[in-house]
């Protein structure tokens, strides 16, 4: 395909420049292609009544020509010119939802060429709300076909820059009206069946239709990913919106989703793989590994709809091999968000709980008497081991009167092994340390007994010897020369190696049991 010059014209919807609209309208009337903003996503406009213009649209997008286009109108009376046998509920629906993010499907009139409808006898019609779109449609003669202005298979464009990325050099003009409002494509409602049927979820939901015309059906292929049936909207069968990386949706309650994604990102980082994470303002601070992007806030799911395609495009610029996404509510606009996310993921999803239960312990606490030498040494040794999972590792003491730095001889020994206790401050063991996901390892038997006596049995409290199955006594170097600390270090080093092996084998064992 020969590249052409793509003119880019800024346009402000609050103060529409008539000259720009006239220039763009003339291009459309001449059978050329103009991308323009709508409230859903940017559309690739062409005159819907010219077969040749439809052909150009398919070519520019690289879209399969059996995937029909939506015809956009600006005035309700125009519907009668392109559709026949319009059912009576249409008036009510239009009164409530037009102009707006609703596409309705009707039997087509003679006026509409098969090139526009992908060979179908039906036509999809929408009246967009964006005033730039409405003015342009009028200037073009009233009927503008406009699929999303992206290359087929890429996320739909929510800014003029996205359009330029995909279609620069392939179309005549882009009207740049800034970022769109909704960010997901329109709801498609098939009016040729009774009751009408939703073929694609969007900002207008089944509940909203119900309050106007009573119950509507939902295309069953939208409900289950495994369905072998073809979806009723031809476009829904394609793996649209596909990012370059593998996208996996992590499903569960939010707490589990966060834990699972943390585990997956940690495992990837350990293997030297870069992963992406689709997070929200609320969950952003929980992730320490991977490239984390904020899609919006859970307080207002509209922001997530608006941010989704942007984030997917941004990930195409990063070289991540996998992107993990949190899930969103399956109500309201959340349904449309999940539908697009699942299509982008090619329906790959994992249950957060399956991942979460692979990791029994999330924190490891070493307990000694004063938390000044052996406990902190053990903790620091473990932090330097190659662990398959992420743990919060720290140390506590059973008799800590006030916080103190680590013993100086212990620090000297650690320094000579390229580690440090510099940031350590001793801390008293307390109830807070007894969490379900904590593994508590005591240096000697007496601390274990004390914990069990004070906080109750049945928790994960072991001596370090017991847990590692190695009975080498951990000598107490307190008050002795540096060499005694050195000997203590040697024993701890060996026990911690065994501990690391055991922690890593626990996860492997569990992972095998899952299979
Ligand atoms: P896009 O314009 O990129 O949002 O894609 C238009 C969507 O509308 C595609 O999923 C099409 O398959 C669907 N569509 C358009 N016309 C019809 C029709 N007559 N019957 C069913 N689905 C349609
Ligand atoms: Mg599209």
Coordinates of C-alpha atoms and ligand atoms in Angstrom, one line a residue:
X1 CA 0.0 0.0 0.0
X2 CA 1.4 3.4 -1.0
X3 CA 1.7 5.8 1.9
X4 CA -0.2 9.1 1.7
X5 CA 0.0 12.2 3.7
X6 CA -2.3 12.1 6.7
X7 CA -3.5 15.5 7.7
X8 CA -4.0 16.0 11.4
X9 CA -6.4 18.7 12.4
X10 CA -7.0 19.7 16.1
X11 CA -10.6 20.3 16.9
X12 CA -12.3 21.5 20.1
X13 CA -15.7 20.0 20.7
X14 CA -16.8 23.1 22.7
X15 CA -15.9 25.4 19.9
X16 CA -16.1 23.5 16.6
X17 CA -14.2 25.0 13.7
X18 CA -16.6 24.8 10.8
X19 CA -13.8 25.0 8.2
X20 CA -12.2 21.9 9.6
X21 CA -15.5 20.1 9.5
X22 CA -16.2 21.2 6.0
X23 CA -12.7 20.1 4.8
X24 CA -13.2 16.7 6.5
X25 CA -16.8 16.4 5.2
X26 CA -15.6 17.1 1.6
X27 CA -13.0 14.3 1.9
X28 CA -15.6 11.8 3.1
X29 CA -18.0 12.8 0.3
X30 CA -15.2 12.2 -2.1
X31 CA -14.9 8.6 -0.8
X32 CA -11.8 9.3 1.3
X33 CA -11.1 8.2 4.9
X34 CA -11.2 10.5 8.0
X35 CA -10.7 9.4 11.6
X36 CA -12.7 11.3 14.2
X37 CA -13.4 11.2 17.9
X38 CA -16.6 9.7 19.2
X39 CA -17.5 9.3 22.9
X40 CA -16.6 5.6 22.7
X41 CA -13.4 5.3 20.7
X42 CA -12.0 7.0 17.7
X43 CA -13.8 5.9 14.5
X44 CA -12.4 5.5 11.0
X45 CA -15.0 7.4 8.9
X46 CA -16.0 6.7 5.3
X47 CA -19.2 7.4 3.4
X48 CA -21.4 4.5 4.3
X49 CA -23.2 4.6 1.0
X50 CA -20.2 4.2 -1.2
X51 CA -19.1 0.6 -1.7
X52 CA -15.6 1.7 -2.7
X53 CA -15.1 3.7 0.5
X54 CA -15.9 0.6 2.5
X55 CA -13.3 -1.3 0.6
X56 CA -10.7 1.3 1.5
X57 CA -11.7 1.1 5.1
X58 CA -11.1 -2.6 5.2
X59 CA -7.7 -2.2 3.5
X60 CA -6.5 0.6 5.8
X61 CA -7.4 -1.4 8.9
X62 CA -6.4 -4.8 7.6
X63 CA -9.8 -5.9 8.6
X64 CA -11.4 -9.1 7.3
X65 CA -14.2 -7.9 4.9
X66 CA -16.8 -10.2 6.4
X67 CA -16.7 -8.0 9.5
X68 CA -19.5 -5.4 9.0
X69 CA -19.2 -1.7 9.7
X70 CA -21.4 0.4 11.9
X71 CA -23.2 3.2 10.1
X72 CA -23.2 6.5 12.1
X73 CA -26.0 9.0 11.8
X74 CA -26.6 12.4 13.3
X75 CA -30.4 12.7 13.0
X76 CA -32.9 10.2 14.0
X77 CA -35.1 10.6 10.9
X78 CA -32.2 9.3 8.8
X79 CA -32.6 5.9 10.4
X80 CA -35.6 5.2 8.1
X81 CA -33.5 5.7 5.0
X82 CA -31.1 2.9 5.8
X83 CA -33.2 0.5 7.8
X84 CA -36.6 -1.3 7.2
X85 CA -39.0 -3.1 9.4
X86 CA -37.9 -1.0 12.4
X87 CA -39.6 -2.5 15.5
X88 CA -41.7 -0.2 17.6
X89 CA -39.4 -0.3 20.7
X90 CA -36.8 1.5 18.7
X91 CA -38.3 4.9 19.4
X92 CA -38.2 4.4 23.2
X93 CA -34.6 3.1 23.0
X94 CA -33.5 6.0 20.8
X95 CA -35.3 8.5 23.1
X96 CA -33.3 7.1 26.1
X97 CA -29.9 6.2 24.6
X98 CA -29.4 8.2 21.4
X99 CA -27.2 10.1 20.9
X100 CA -25.0 7.8 22.8
X101 CA -22.9 4.6 23.0
X102 CA -25.6 2.2 21.6
X103 CA -25.6 0.5 18.2
X104 CA -28.8 -1.1 17.0
X105 CA -29.1 -3.7 14.2
X106 CA -32.0 -3.6 11.7
X107 CA -32.8 -5.1 8.3
X108 CA -31.0 -2.9 5.8
X109 CA -32.6 -0.8 3.0
X110 CA -31.6 -0.9 -0.6
X111 CA -29.6 2.3 0.0
X112 CA -26.9 0.5 2.0
X113 CA -24.3 -1.4 -0.1
X114 CA -23.3 -4.9 0.9
X115 CA -19.7 -3.7 1.1
X116 CA -20.6 -1.8 4.2
X117 CA -22.6 -4.6 5.8
X118 CA -20.0 -7.3 5.1
X119 CA -22.5 -9.0 2.8
X120 CA -25.3 -9.1 5.5
X121 CA -28.9 -8.1 4.9
X122 CA -28.8 -6.2 8.2
X123 CA -27.2 -2.9 9.1
X124 CA -25.7 -1.7 12.4
X125 CA -26.6 1.9 13.2
X126 CA -25.4 4.3 15.9
X127 CA -26.0 8.0 16.7
X128 CA -22.9 9.2 18.5
X129 CA -23.1 11.9 21.1
X130 CA -19.8 13.6 20.5
X131 CA -20.6 16.9 18.8
X132 CA -17.5 16.7 16.5
X133 CA -18.8 13.3 15.3
X134 CA -22.3 14.7 14.8
X135 CA -21.2 17.7 12.8
X136 CA -18.8 15.6 10.7
X137 CA -21.6 13.1 9.8
X138 CA -23.9 16.0 8.7
X139 CA -21.1 17.5 6.6
X140 CA -20.4 14.1 5.0
X141 CA -24.0 13.7 3.9
X142 CA -25.5 11.9 6.9
X143 CA -24.2 8.3 6.8
X144 CA -20.7 7.6 7.9
X145 CA -19.4 4.1 8.5
X146 CA -16.9 4.1 11.3
X147 CA -15.2 1.0 12.7
X148 CA -12.6 1.7 15.4
X149 CA -9.7 3.6 13.9
X150 CA -7.0 1.0 14.7
X151 CA -5.2 -1.7 12.8
X152 CA -7.3 -4.8 13.1
X153 CA -6.1 -6.8 16.1
X154 CA -4.7 -3.9 18.1
X155 CA -6.5 -2.2 21.0
X156 CA -9.0 0.4 19.8
X157 CA -7.7 4.0 19.8
X158 CA -8.8 6.3 22.6
X159 CA -6.6 9.2 21.5
X160 CA -5.7 10.7 18.1
X161 CA -2.0 9.6 18.8
X162 CA -3.2 6.0 18.9
X163 CA -4.9 6.5 15.5
X164 CA -1.7 8.0 14.1
X165 CA 0.4 5.1 15.4
X166 CA -1.8 2.6 13.5
X167 CA -3.1 4.5 10.5
X168 CA -0.7 7.3 9.8
X169 CA 0.1 7.3 6.1
X170 CA -2.9 5.1 5.3
X171 CA -5.8 7.6 5.7
X172 CA -6.5 11.2 4.6
X173 CA -7.1 12.9 7.8
X174 CA -7.3 12.6 11.6
X175 CA -9.5 15.0 13.6
X176 CA -7.8 15.3 16.9
X177 CA -10.4 16.0 19.6
X178 CA -8.3 14.8 22.5
X179 CA -9.0 11.7 24.7
X180 CA -12.4 10.0 24.4
X181 CA -14.8 9.8 27.3
X182 CA -15.9 6.2 27.5
X183 CA -13.0 4.3 26.1
X184 CA -14.8 1.1 25.1
X185 CA -16.9 0.4 22.0
X186 CA -20.6 0.8 21.9
X187 CA -23.1 -1.8 23.2
X188 CA -24.6 -3.7 20.2
X189 CA -28.3 -4.6 20.4
X190 CA -29.8 -6.8 17.7
X191 CA -33.3 -5.4 17.0
X192 CA -34.2 -8.0 14.4
X193 CA -35.1 -10.5 17.1
X194 CA -37.6 -10.4 19.9
X195 CA -36.8 -9.6 22.6
X196 CA -33.7 -7.7 21.3
X197 CA -30.4 -9.3 22.0
X198 CA -27.1 -7.8 23.2
X199 CA -24.3 -8.9 20.9
X200 CA -21.5 -6.9 22.5
X201 CA -21.6 -5.4 26.0
X202 CA -20.8 -1.7 26.5
X203 CA -21.6 1.3 28.6
X204 CA -25.3 0.8 28.1
X205 CA -26.1 -2.3 30.1
X206 CA -28.8 -5.0 30.1
X207 CA -30.3 -3.4 33.2
X208 CA -30.5 -0.1 31.5
X209 CA -32.4 -1.6 28.6
X210 CA -34.7 -3.5 30.9
X211 CA -35.9 -0.3 32.6
X212 CA -36.9 1.0 29.2
X213 CA -38.3 -1.9 27.2
X214 CA -38.3 -4.9 29.6
X215 CA -36.0 -7.9 29.5
X216 CA -33.5 -8.3 26.7
X217 CA -31.4 -11.4 25.7
X218 CA -27.7 -11.7 25.8
X219 CA -25.8 -13.6 23.0
X220 CA -24.9 -16.8 24.8
X221 CA -21.4 -16.8 23.3
X222 CA -20.6 -13.8 25.4
X223 CA -21.3 -15.6 28.6
X224 CA -18.9 -18.6 28.3
X225 CA -15.5 -18.5 26.8
X226 CA -15.5 -22.1 25.9
X227 CA -18.6 -21.8 23.7
X228 CA -18.1 -23.5 20.3
X229 CA -20.9 -21.4 18.7
X230 CA -20.0 -18.5 16.5
X231 CA -20.9 -15.1 18.1
X232 CA -23.7 -13.3 16.4
X233 CA -21.7 -10.1 15.8
X234 CA -19.2 -11.3 13.2
X235 CA -16.5 -9.1 14.7
X236 CA -16.7 -10.7 18.1
X237 CA -15.2 -13.9 16.8
X238 CA -11.8 -12.3 16.2
X239 CA -9.2 -12.1 18.9
X240 CA -9.5 -8.3 18.9
X241 CA -7.6 -5.9 21.1
X242 CA -4.6 -8.3 21.4
X243 CA -1.5 -7.0 23.1
X244 CA 1.9 -8.3 21.9
X245 CA 2.6 -10.0 25.3
X246 CA 0.6 -12.9 26.6
X247 CA -2.1 -11.5 28.8
X248 CA -3.5 -13.5 31.8
X249 CA -6.4 -12.5 33.9
X250 CA -6.0 -13.3 37.6
X251 CA -9.4 -14.0 39.2
X252 CA -10.4 -14.1 42.8
X253 CA -11.2 -11.8 45.6
X254 CA -9.1 -8.7 45.4
X255 CA -6.8 -9.7 48.3
X256 CA -6.0 -13.0 46.7
X257 CA -5.5 -11.4 43.3
X258 CA -2.9 -9.1 44.7
X259 CA -1.1 -12.0 46.5
X260 CA -1.2 -14.2 43.4
X261 CA 0.1 -11.5 41.1
X262 CA 2.9 -10.7 43.6
X263 CA 3.9 -14.3 43.6
X264 CA 3.8 -14.6 39.9
X265 CA 5.8 -11.4 39.4
X266 CA 8.4 -12.4 42.0
X267 CA 8.9 -15.8 40.3
X268 CA 9.3 -14.1 37.0
X269 CA 11.8 -11.6 38.3
X270 CA 13.8 -14.5 39.8
X271 CA 14.0 -16.1 36.4
X272 CA 15.0 -12.9 34.8
X273 CA 11.7 -12.5 32.9
X274 CA 10.0 -9.1 32.7
X275 CA 6.3 -9.1 33.4
X276 CA 3.6 -6.4 33.3
X277 CA 0.9 -5.8 35.8
X278 CA -2.4 -4.1 35.2
X279 CA -3.2 -2.6 38.6
X280 CA -5.5 0.1 40.0
X281 CA -4.8 3.2 42.1
X282 CA -5.8 1.3 45.1
X283 CA -3.6 -1.8 44.5
X284 CA -0.5 -0.1 42.9
X285 CA 1.5 0.1 46.2
X286 CA 1.4 -3.6 46.7
X287 CA 3.6 -4.6 43.8
X288 CA 7.3 -4.6 44.1
X289 CA 8.3 -6.5 40.9
X290 CA 7.4 -6.1 37.3
X291 CA 6.3 -3.1 35.2
X292 CA 3.1 -1.9 37.0
X293 CA 0.6 0.3 35.2
X294 CA -2.4 2.0 36.7
X295 CA -5.5 1.5 34.6
X296 CA -7.8 3.6 36.8
X297 CA -9.5 3.7 40.2
X298 CA -11.8 1.0 41.6
X299 CA -13.9 3.7 43.1
X300 CA -15.1 4.7 39.6
X301 CA -15.0 1.9 37.1
X302 CA -15.5 4.4 34.3
X303 CA -11.9 5.4 34.7
X304 CA -10.9 1.8 34.2
X305 CA -12.9 1.5 31.0
X306 CA -11.3 4.8 29.8
X307 CA -7.8 3.6 30.6
X308 CA -7.8 0.0 29.5
X309 CA -6.8 0.3 25.8
X310 CA -4.2 3.0 26.6
X311 CA -2.6 0.6 29.1
X312 CA -2.6 -2.3 26.7
X313 CA -1.0 -0.1 24.1
X314 CA 1.6 1.1 26.5
X315 CA 2.5 -2.5 27.3
X316 CA 3.2 -3.0 23.6
X317 CA 6.0 -0.5 24.0
X318 CA 7.6 -2.6 26.8
X319 CA 9.3 -5.8 26.3
X320 CA 7.3 -7.9 28.7
X321 CA 6.5 -11.5 27.9
X322 CA 3.5 -11.8 30.1
X323 CA 1.0 -9.3 31.5
X324 CA -1.0 -10.1 34.6
X325 CA -4.3 -8.3 35.1
X326 CA -6.5 -7.9 38.1
X327 CA -10.2 -8.6 37.5
X328 CA -13.0 -6.1 37.7
X329 CA -16.6 -6.2 38.8
X330 CA -19.0 -8.1 36.5
X331 CA -21.7 -5.5 36.8
X332 CA -22.4 -2.2 35.1
X333 CA -19.6 -1.1 32.8
X334 CA -17.5 -3.8 34.5
X335 CA -19.1 -6.4 32.2
X336 CA -17.8 -4.6 29.1
X337 CA -14.4 -4.1 30.7
X338 CA -14.1 -7.9 31.5
X339 CA -15.4 -8.8 28.0
X340 CA -12.7 -6.7 26.3
X341 CA -10.0 -7.9 28.8
X342 CA -11.0 -11.5 28.2
X343 CA -10.8 -11.0 24.4
X344 CA -7.4 -9.4 24.7
X345 CA -6.3 -12.3 26.9
X346 CA -7.7 -14.9 24.4
X347 CA -9.6 -16.1 27.5
X348 CA -6.5 -17.0 29.4
X349 CA -7.2 -16.8 33.1
X350 CA -6.0 -18.3 36.4
X351 CA -7.7 -18.6 39.7
X352 CA -5.8 -16.5 42.2
X353 CA -6.6 -19.0 45.0
X354 CA -4.7 -21.8 43.2
X355 CA -1.6 -19.6 43.1
X356 CA -2.0 -18.3 46.6
X357 CA -2.3 -21.7 48.2
X358 CA 1.1 -22.7 46.6
X359 CA 2.7 -20.4 49.2
X360 CA 2.1 -21.5 52.7
X361 CA 4.3 -18.9 54.5
X362 CA 4.6 -15.3 53.5
X363 CA 6.7 -14.1 56.5
X364 CA 9.5 -15.8 58.3
X365 CA 10.4 -14.6 61.8
X366 CA 13.6 -15.7 63.6
X367 CA 13.3 -15.5 67.3
X368 CA 16.2 -15.3 69.8
X369 CA 16.5 -13.9 73.3
X370 CA 17.6 -10.3 72.9
X371 CA 17.3 -10.1 69.0
X372 CA 20.8 -8.7 68.8
X373 CA 23.0 -11.4 67.3
X374 CA 21.9 -14.8 66.2
X375 CA 18.3 -13.9 65.2
X376 CA 19.3 -10.9 63.0
X377 CA 22.2 -12.9 61.5
X378 CA 19.9 -15.8 60.6
X379 CA 17.4 -13.3 59.0
X380 CA 20.2 -11.5 57.0
X381 CA 21.6 -14.8 55.8
X382 CA 18.2 -15.9 54.6
X383 CA 17.6 -12.6 52.8
X384 CA 20.7 -13.4 50.7
X385 CA 19.5 -16.8 49.6
X386 CA 17.9 -17.5 46.3
X387 CA 14.3 -18.1 47.3
X388 CA 11.6 -19.1 44.8
X389 CA 9.0 -17.1 46.6
X390 CA 8.8 -13.7 48.2
X391 CA 8.9 -13.6 52.0
X392 CA 9.0 -10.8 54.5
X393 CA 12.0 -11.9 56.6
X394 CA 12.7 -10.4 60.0
X395 CA 13.8 -11.2 63.6
X396 CA 12.3 -10.6 67.0
X397 CA 13.5 -11.2 70.6
X398 CA 11.7 -12.6 73.7
X399 CA 13.3 -10.1 76.1
X400 CA 13.8 -6.8 74.4
X401 CA 13.5 -3.9 76.8
X402 CA 14.2 -1.1 74.3
X403 CA 15.4 -1.1 70.6
X404 CA 19.1 -1.5 70.2
X405 CA 21.4 -1.9 67.2
X406 CA 22.9 -5.3 66.5
X407 CA 25.9 -6.7 68.5
X408 CA 29.1 -5.2 67.0
X409 CA 30.9 -8.5 66.8
X410 CA 28.0 -10.1 65.0
X411 CA 28.1 -7.1 62.6
X412 CA 31.8 -7.5 62.0
X413 CA 31.4 -11.1 61.1
X414 CA 28.5 -10.3 58.7
X415 CA 30.5 -7.5 57.1
X416 CA 33.4 -9.9 56.4
X417 CA 30.8 -12.0 54.5
X418 CA 29.5 -9.0 52.5
X419 CA 26.3 -8.6 54.5
X420 CA 25.3 -6.2 57.2
X421 CA 23.1 -5.7 60.2
X422 CA 23.5 -2.0 59.9
X423 CA 19.8 -1.3 59.7
X424 CA 18.8 -3.7 62.4
X425 CA 17.0 -2.6 65.6
X426 CA 16.0 -5.2 68.1
X427 CA 12.3 -5.6 68.7
X428 CA 10.1 -7.5 71.1
X429 CA 8.1 -10.5 69.8
X430 CA 4.4 -9.9 70.2
X431 CA 0.9 -11.0 69.2
X432 CA 1.2 -9.3 65.8
X433 CA 4.0 -11.8 64.9
X434 CA 1.6 -14.7 65.3
X435 CA -0.1 -14.3 61.9
X436 CA -1.5 -17.3 60.0
X437 CA 1.0 -17.0 57.2
X438 CA 4.1 -16.6 59.5
X439 CA 6.7 -19.3 59.9
X440 CA 8.3 -18.7 63.3
X441 CA 11.8 -20.2 63.8
X442 CA 13.4 -19.9 67.2
X443 CA 17.1 -20.2 67.9
X444 CA 16.7 -22.3 70.9
X445 CA 14.0 -24.5 72.6
X446 CA 13.3 -22.1 75.4
X447 CA 12.0 -19.3 73.0
X448 CA 9.7 -21.9 71.3
X449 CA 8.3 -23.0 74.7
X450 CA 7.8 -19.5 75.8
X451 CA 5.9 -18.6 72.6
X452 CA 3.7 -21.7 72.8
X453 CA 2.9 -21.0 76.4
X454 CA 2.1 -17.3 75.9
X455 CA 0.4 -17.4 72.5
X456 CA -1.0 -20.9 72.3
X457 CA -0.1 -24.0 70.3
X458 CA -1.2 -25.0 66.8
X459 CA 0.7 -22.3 65.1
X460 CA 3.8 -22.6 62.9
X461 CA 6.4 -22.3 65.6
X462 CA 9.5 -24.5 65.4
X463 CA 13.1 -24.3 66.5
X464 CA 15.4 -23.7 63.5
X465 CA 17.0 -27.1 64.2
X466 CA 13.7 -28.9 64.2
X467 CA 12.4 -27.3 61.0
X468 CA 15.6 -28.0 59.1
X469 CA 16.0 -31.5 60.5
X470 CA 19.6 -30.6 61.4
X471 CA 20.5 -30.9 65.1
X472 CA 23.8 -29.0 65.0
X473 CA 23.7 -26.9 68.1
X474 CA 23.7 -23.1 67.5
X475 CA 26.3 -21.9 70.0
X476 CA 25.7 -18.7 72.0
X477 CA 28.6 -16.4 71.4
X478 CA 27.5 -13.7 73.8
X479 CA 30.4 -12.3 75.9
X480 CA 32.9 -14.4 73.9
X481 CA 35.6 -13.3 71.5
X482 CA 35.0 -12.7 67.8
X483 CA 36.0 -16.3 66.9
X484 CA 32.9 -17.5 68.8
X485 CA 30.7 -15.3 66.6
X486 CA 32.5 -16.7 63.6
X487 CA 31.8 -20.3 64.7
X488 CA 28.1 -19.4 65.3
X489 CA 28.0 -17.9 61.8
X490 CA 29.2 -21.1 60.3
X491 CA 26.5 -23.1 62.0
X492 CA 23.8 -20.6 61.0
X493 CA 25.0 -20.4 57.5
X494 CA 24.6 -24.2 57.1
X495 CA 21.2 -24.2 58.8
X496 CA 20.0 -21.4 56.6
X497 CA 21.1 -23.2 53.5
X498 CA 19.0 -26.2 54.5
X499 CA 16.1 -23.9 55.4
X500 CA 16.2 -22.2 51.9
X501 CA 16.3 -25.7 50.3
X502 CA 13.3 -26.7 52.4
X503 CA 11.3 -23.6 51.6
X504 CA 12.0 -24.0 47.9
X505 CA 11.1 -27.7 48.0
X506 CA 7.9 -27.0 49.8
X507 CA 6.7 -24.9 46.9
X508 CA 7.8 -27.5 44.3
X509 CA 6.1 -30.3 46.1
X510 CA 2.9 -28.3 46.4
X511 CA 3.1 -27.3 42.8
X512 CA 3.3 -30.9 41.8
X513 CA 0.4 -31.9 44.0
X514 CA -1.7 -29.3 42.1
X515 CA -1.1 -31.0 38.8
Ligands
LIG1 P1 -16.2 -1.8 15.4 O1 -16.8 -0.8 14.5 O2 -14.8 -1.9 15.1 O3 -16.6 -1.5 16.8 O4 -16.9 -3.2 15.0 C1 -18.2 -3.2 14.6 C2 -18.8 -4.4 15.3 O5 -20.2 -4.4 15.0 C3 -18.3 -5.7 14.9 O6 -18.2 -6.6 16.0 C4 -19.3 -6.2 13.9 O7 -19.3 -7.6 13.7 C5 -20.6 -5.7 14.5 N1 -21.6 -5.5 13.5 C6 -21.7 -4.6 12.5 N2 -22.8 -4.8 11.7 C7 -23.4 -5.9 12.2 C8 -24.6 -6.6 11.8 N3 -25.3 -6.2 10.7 N4 -24.9 -7.7 12.5 C9 -24.2 -8.1 13.5 N5 -23.1 -7.4 14.0 C10 -22.7 -6.4 13.3
LIG2 MG1 -13.0 -2.5 16.3

